[in-house]
Amino acid sequence: MSRQSSRDTAPEVAVRRILHAAGLRYRVNVPVPGMSRRTIDIVFPKAKVAVFLDGCFWHGCPQHATSPKSNAEWWRAKLDKNMARDVETTEHLEQEGWTVLRFWEHEPAEDVALRIRAVAKGQGKGPDRP
């Protein structure tokens, strides 16, 4: 797992490239305020918008998540813990007044960037998922 990229993944870079080309400026891999060992993928600090681009395997995508066959119990517990951590992080940020946007890695980068742009500029709302 230490070899798994936790930053600058292909979906993150693709979305960031589109946002930057649209003139939006942001910060990347910012620690979650008040929570240790957690980072936000893309942050708009002034607008208090936190964006997470979640991997389908690691975060339990309902469409694409798979369960490993070997050591299945351990993996199930690990992935359940990841999903619980996502919910906890989202709730914490929302209580602190942040708008939290979560997207799956399989969502088209153009669609994701369009939704982020609308929210960051105060013209839309985020997806309905934790």
PDB file of C-alpha atoms in Angstrom:
ATOM      1  CA  MET A   1       0.000   0.000   0.000  1.00  0.00           C
ATOM      2  CA  SER A   2       2.936   2.316   0.535  1.00  0.00           C
ATOM      3  CA  ARG A   3       3.581   2.057  -3.194  1.00  0.00           C
ATOM      4  CA  GLN A   4       0.111   3.339  -4.003  1.00  0.00           C
ATOM      5  CA  SER A   5       0.165   6.947  -5.108  1.00  0.00           C
ATOM      6  CA  SER A   6      -1.805   9.094  -2.708  1.00  0.00           C
ATOM      7  CA  ARG A   7      -1.203  12.331  -4.576  1.00  0.00           C
ATOM      8  CA  ASP A   8      -0.915  13.493  -8.159  1.00  0.00           C
ATOM      9  CA  THR A   9      -2.906  10.547  -9.492  1.00  0.00           C
ATOM     10  CA  ALA A  10      -3.917  10.642 -13.167  1.00  0.00           C
ATOM     11  CA  PRO A  11      -7.529  11.688 -12.393  1.00  0.00           C
ATOM     12  CA  GLU A  12      -6.317  14.457 -10.044  1.00  0.00           C
ATOM     13  CA  VAL A  13      -3.835  15.819 -12.570  1.00  0.00           C
ATOM     14  CA  ALA A  14      -6.423  15.748 -15.371  1.00  0.00           C
ATOM     15  CA  VAL A  15      -8.977  17.680 -13.294  1.00  0.00           C
ATOM     16  CA  ARG A  16      -6.381  20.165 -12.044  1.00  0.00           C
ATOM     17  CA  ARG A  17      -5.186  20.822 -15.590  1.00  0.00           C
ATOM     18  CA  ILE A  18      -8.744  21.700 -16.680  1.00  0.00           C
ATOM     19  CA  LEU A  19      -9.354  23.892 -13.620  1.00  0.00           C
ATOM     20  CA  HIS A  20      -6.084  25.745 -14.149  1.00  0.00           C
ATOM     21  CA  ALA A  21      -6.847  26.293 -17.845  1.00  0.00           C
ATOM     22  CA  ALA A  22     -10.215  27.760 -16.772  1.00  0.00           C
ATOM     23  CA  GLY A  23      -8.376  30.329 -14.649  1.00  0.00           C
ATOM     24  CA  LEU A  24      -9.087  28.791 -11.244  1.00  0.00           C
ATOM     25  CA  ARG A  25      -6.299  28.764  -8.679  1.00  0.00           C
ATOM     26  CA  TYR A  26      -6.207  26.254  -5.861  1.00  0.00           C
ATOM     27  CA  ARG A  27      -3.940  24.425  -3.452  1.00  0.00           C
ATOM     28  CA  VAL A  28      -3.207  20.702  -3.581  1.00  0.00           C
ATOM     29  CA  ASN A  29      -2.737  18.053  -0.897  1.00  0.00           C
ATOM     30  CA  VAL A  30      -3.607  20.322   2.004  1.00  0.00           C
ATOM     31  CA  PRO A  31      -3.904  18.778   5.481  1.00  0.00           C
ATOM     32  CA  VAL A  32      -7.468  18.556   6.790  1.00  0.00           C
ATOM     33  CA  PRO A  33      -7.770  21.231   9.508  1.00  0.00           C
ATOM     34  CA  GLY A  34      -8.040  19.576  12.913  1.00  0.00           C
ATOM     35  CA  MET A  35      -7.433  16.029  11.660  1.00  0.00           C
ATOM     36  CA  SER A  36      -4.045  14.378  11.502  1.00  0.00           C
ATOM     37  CA  ARG A  37      -2.808  12.247   8.607  1.00  0.00           C
ATOM     38  CA  ARG A  38      -5.561  13.301   6.219  1.00  0.00           C
ATOM     39  CA  THR A  39      -5.243  15.532   3.194  1.00  0.00           C
ATOM     40  CA  ILE A  40      -7.607  17.238   0.794  1.00  0.00           C
ATOM     41  CA  ASP A  41      -6.802  16.662  -2.888  1.00  0.00           C
ATOM     42  CA  ILE A  42      -7.812  20.117  -4.191  1.00  0.00           C
ATOM     43  CA  VAL A  43      -8.619  23.113  -1.989  1.00  0.00           C
ATOM     44  CA  PHE A  44     -10.121  26.529  -2.669  1.00  0.00           C
ATOM     45  CA  PRO A  45      -9.272  28.167   0.689  1.00  0.00           C
ATOM     46  CA  LYS A  46     -11.160  31.455   0.292  1.00  0.00           C
ATOM     47  CA  ALA A  47     -14.353  29.724  -0.830  1.00  0.00           C
ATOM     48  CA  LYS A  48     -13.778  26.919   1.733  1.00  0.00           C
ATOM     49  CA  VAL A  49     -14.288  24.213  -0.881  1.00  0.00           C
ATOM     50  CA  ALA A  50     -12.572  20.840  -0.385  1.00  0.00           C
ATOM     51  CA  VAL A  51     -12.404  18.399  -3.302  1.00  0.00           C
ATOM     52  CA  PHE A  52     -11.624  14.697  -3.015  1.00  0.00           C
ATOM     53  CA  LEU A  53     -11.056  12.463  -6.052  1.00  0.00           C
ATOM     54  CA  ASP A  54     -11.564   8.973  -4.656  1.00  0.00           C
ATOM     55  CA  GLY A  55     -10.186   5.807  -6.200  1.00  0.00           C
ATOM     56  CA  CYS A  56     -12.841   3.202  -6.952  1.00  0.00           C
ATOM     57  CA  PHE A  57     -11.011   0.330  -5.243  1.00  0.00           C
ATOM     58  CA  TRP A  58      -9.751   2.144  -2.145  1.00  0.00           C
ATOM     59  CA  HIS A  59     -12.940   4.061  -1.395  1.00  0.00           C
ATOM     60  CA  GLY A  60     -15.610   1.491  -2.302  1.00  0.00           C
ATOM     61  CA  CYS A  61     -17.189   2.771  -5.507  1.00  0.00           C
ATOM     62  CA  PRO A  62     -20.617   1.125  -5.849  1.00  0.00           C
ATOM     63  CA  GLN A  63     -20.039   0.627  -9.598  1.00  0.00           C
ATOM     64  CA  HIS A  64     -16.421  -0.497  -9.791  1.00  0.00           C
ATOM     65  CA  ALA A  65     -15.184  -1.657  -6.390  1.00  0.00           C
ATOM     66  CA  THR A  66     -13.821  -5.180  -6.305  1.00  0.00           C
ATOM     67  CA  SER A  67     -13.058  -7.469  -3.388  1.00  0.00           C
ATOM     68  CA  PRO A  68      -9.710  -9.246  -3.393  1.00  0.00           C
ATOM     69  CA  LYS A  69      -9.995 -13.031  -3.174  1.00  0.00           C
ATOM     70  CA  SER A  70      -6.958 -13.606  -0.969  1.00  0.00           C
ATOM     71  CA  ASN A  71      -7.075 -12.385   2.604  1.00  0.00           C
ATOM     72  CA  ALA A  72     -10.655 -11.263   1.962  1.00  0.00           C
ATOM     73  CA  GLU A  73     -11.562 -10.589   5.600  1.00  0.00           C
ATOM     74  CA  TRP A  74      -8.616  -8.270   6.129  1.00  0.00           C
ATOM     75  CA  TRP A  75      -9.333  -6.386   2.901  1.00  0.00           C
ATOM     76  CA  ARG A  76     -13.025  -6.009   3.713  1.00  0.00           C
ATOM     77  CA  ALA A  77     -12.162  -4.501   7.113  1.00  0.00           C
ATOM     78  CA  LYS A  78      -9.528  -2.229   5.522  1.00  0.00           C
ATOM     79  CA  LEU A  79     -11.869  -0.922   2.818  1.00  0.00           C
ATOM     80  CA  ASP A  80     -14.759  -0.469   5.281  1.00  0.00           C
ATOM     81  CA  LYS A  81     -12.427   1.568   7.476  1.00  0.00           C
ATOM     82  CA  ASN A  82     -11.466   3.725   4.476  1.00  0.00           C
ATOM     83  CA  MET A  83     -15.123   4.435   3.712  1.00  0.00           C
ATOM     84  CA  ALA A  84     -15.862   5.273   7.355  1.00  0.00           C
ATOM     85  CA  ARG A  85     -12.869   7.640   7.365  1.00  0.00           C
ATOM     86  CA  ASP A  86     -14.252   9.369   4.248  1.00  0.00           C
ATOM     87  CA  VAL A  87     -17.587   9.968   5.981  1.00  0.00           C
ATOM     88  CA  GLU A  88     -15.868  11.190   9.149  1.00  0.00           C
ATOM     89  CA  THR A  89     -13.652  13.601   7.189  1.00  0.00           C
ATOM     90  CA  THR A  90     -16.591  14.961   5.197  1.00  0.00           C
ATOM     91  CA  GLU A  91     -18.678  15.508   8.334  1.00  0.00           C
ATOM     92  CA  HIS A  92     -15.773  17.206  10.120  1.00  0.00           C
ATOM     93  CA  LEU A  93     -15.139  19.625   7.259  1.00  0.00           C
ATOM     94  CA  GLU A  94     -18.844  20.418   6.863  1.00  0.00           C
ATOM     95  CA  GLN A  95     -19.096  21.186  10.594  1.00  0.00           C
ATOM     96  CA  GLU A  96     -16.188  23.597  10.112  1.00  0.00           C
ATOM     97  CA  GLY A  97     -18.129  25.402   7.373  1.00  0.00           C
ATOM     98  CA  TRP A  98     -16.513  23.804   4.332  1.00  0.00           C
ATOM     99  CA  THR A  99     -18.266  22.629   1.188  1.00  0.00           C
ATOM    100  CA  VAL A 100     -17.045  19.112   0.450  1.00  0.00           C
ATOM    101  CA  LEU A 101     -17.101  17.653  -3.055  1.00  0.00           C
ATOM    102  CA  ARG A 102     -16.314  13.978  -3.623  1.00  0.00           C
ATOM    103  CA  PHE A 103     -15.905  12.401  -7.026  1.00  0.00           C
ATOM    104  CA  TRP A 104     -14.975   8.927  -8.239  1.00  0.00           C
ATOM    105  CA  GLU A 105     -11.861   8.404 -10.334  1.00  0.00           C
ATOM    106  CA  HIS A 106     -13.969   7.016 -13.201  1.00  0.00           C
ATOM    107  CA  GLU A 107     -16.006  10.210 -13.623  1.00  0.00           C
ATOM    108  CA  PRO A 108     -14.951  12.201 -16.709  1.00  0.00           C
ATOM    109  CA  ALA A 109     -12.460  14.917 -15.764  1.00  0.00           C
ATOM    110  CA  GLU A 110     -14.372  17.521 -17.781  1.00  0.00           C
ATOM    111  CA  ASP A 111     -17.608  16.826 -15.867  1.00  0.00           C
ATOM    112  CA  VAL A 112     -15.826  16.886 -12.516  1.00  0.00           C
ATOM    113  CA  ALA A 113     -14.053  20.157 -13.329  1.00  0.00           C
ATOM    114  CA  LEU A 114     -17.310  21.743 -14.474  1.00  0.00           C
ATOM    115  CA  ARG A 115     -19.035  20.886 -11.183  1.00  0.00           C
ATOM    116  CA  ILE A 116     -16.049  22.035  -9.120  1.00  0.00           C
ATOM    117  CA  ARG A 117     -15.901  25.303 -11.025  1.00  0.00           C
ATOM    118  CA  ALA A 118     -19.604  25.987 -10.410  1.00  0.00           C
ATOM    119  CA  VAL A 119     -19.283  25.379  -6.668  1.00  0.00           C
ATOM    120  CA  ALA A 120     -15.982  27.247  -6.289  1.00  0.00           C
ATOM    121  CA  LYS A 121     -17.551  30.261  -7.975  1.00  0.00           C
ATOM    122  CA  GLY A 122     -20.691  29.951  -5.836  1.00  0.00           C
ATOM    123  CA  GLN A 123     -23.014  28.843  -8.628  1.00  0.00           C
ATOM    124  CA  GLY A 124     -23.800  25.248  -7.743  1.00  0.00           C
ATOM    125  CA  LYS A 125     -23.865  22.502  -5.156  1.00  0.00           C
ATOM    126  CA  GLY A 126     -21.803  19.394  -4.756  1.00  0.00           C
ATOM    127  CA  PRO A 127     -22.618  15.754  -5.421  1.00  0.00           C
ATOM    128  CA  ASP A 128     -24.954  13.896  -3.081  1.00  0.00           C
ATOM    129  CA  ARG A 129     -22.520  11.408  -1.608  1.00  0.00           C
ATOM    130  CA  PRO A 130     -20.383  11.339   1.563  1.00  0.00           C
TER     131      PRO A 130
END
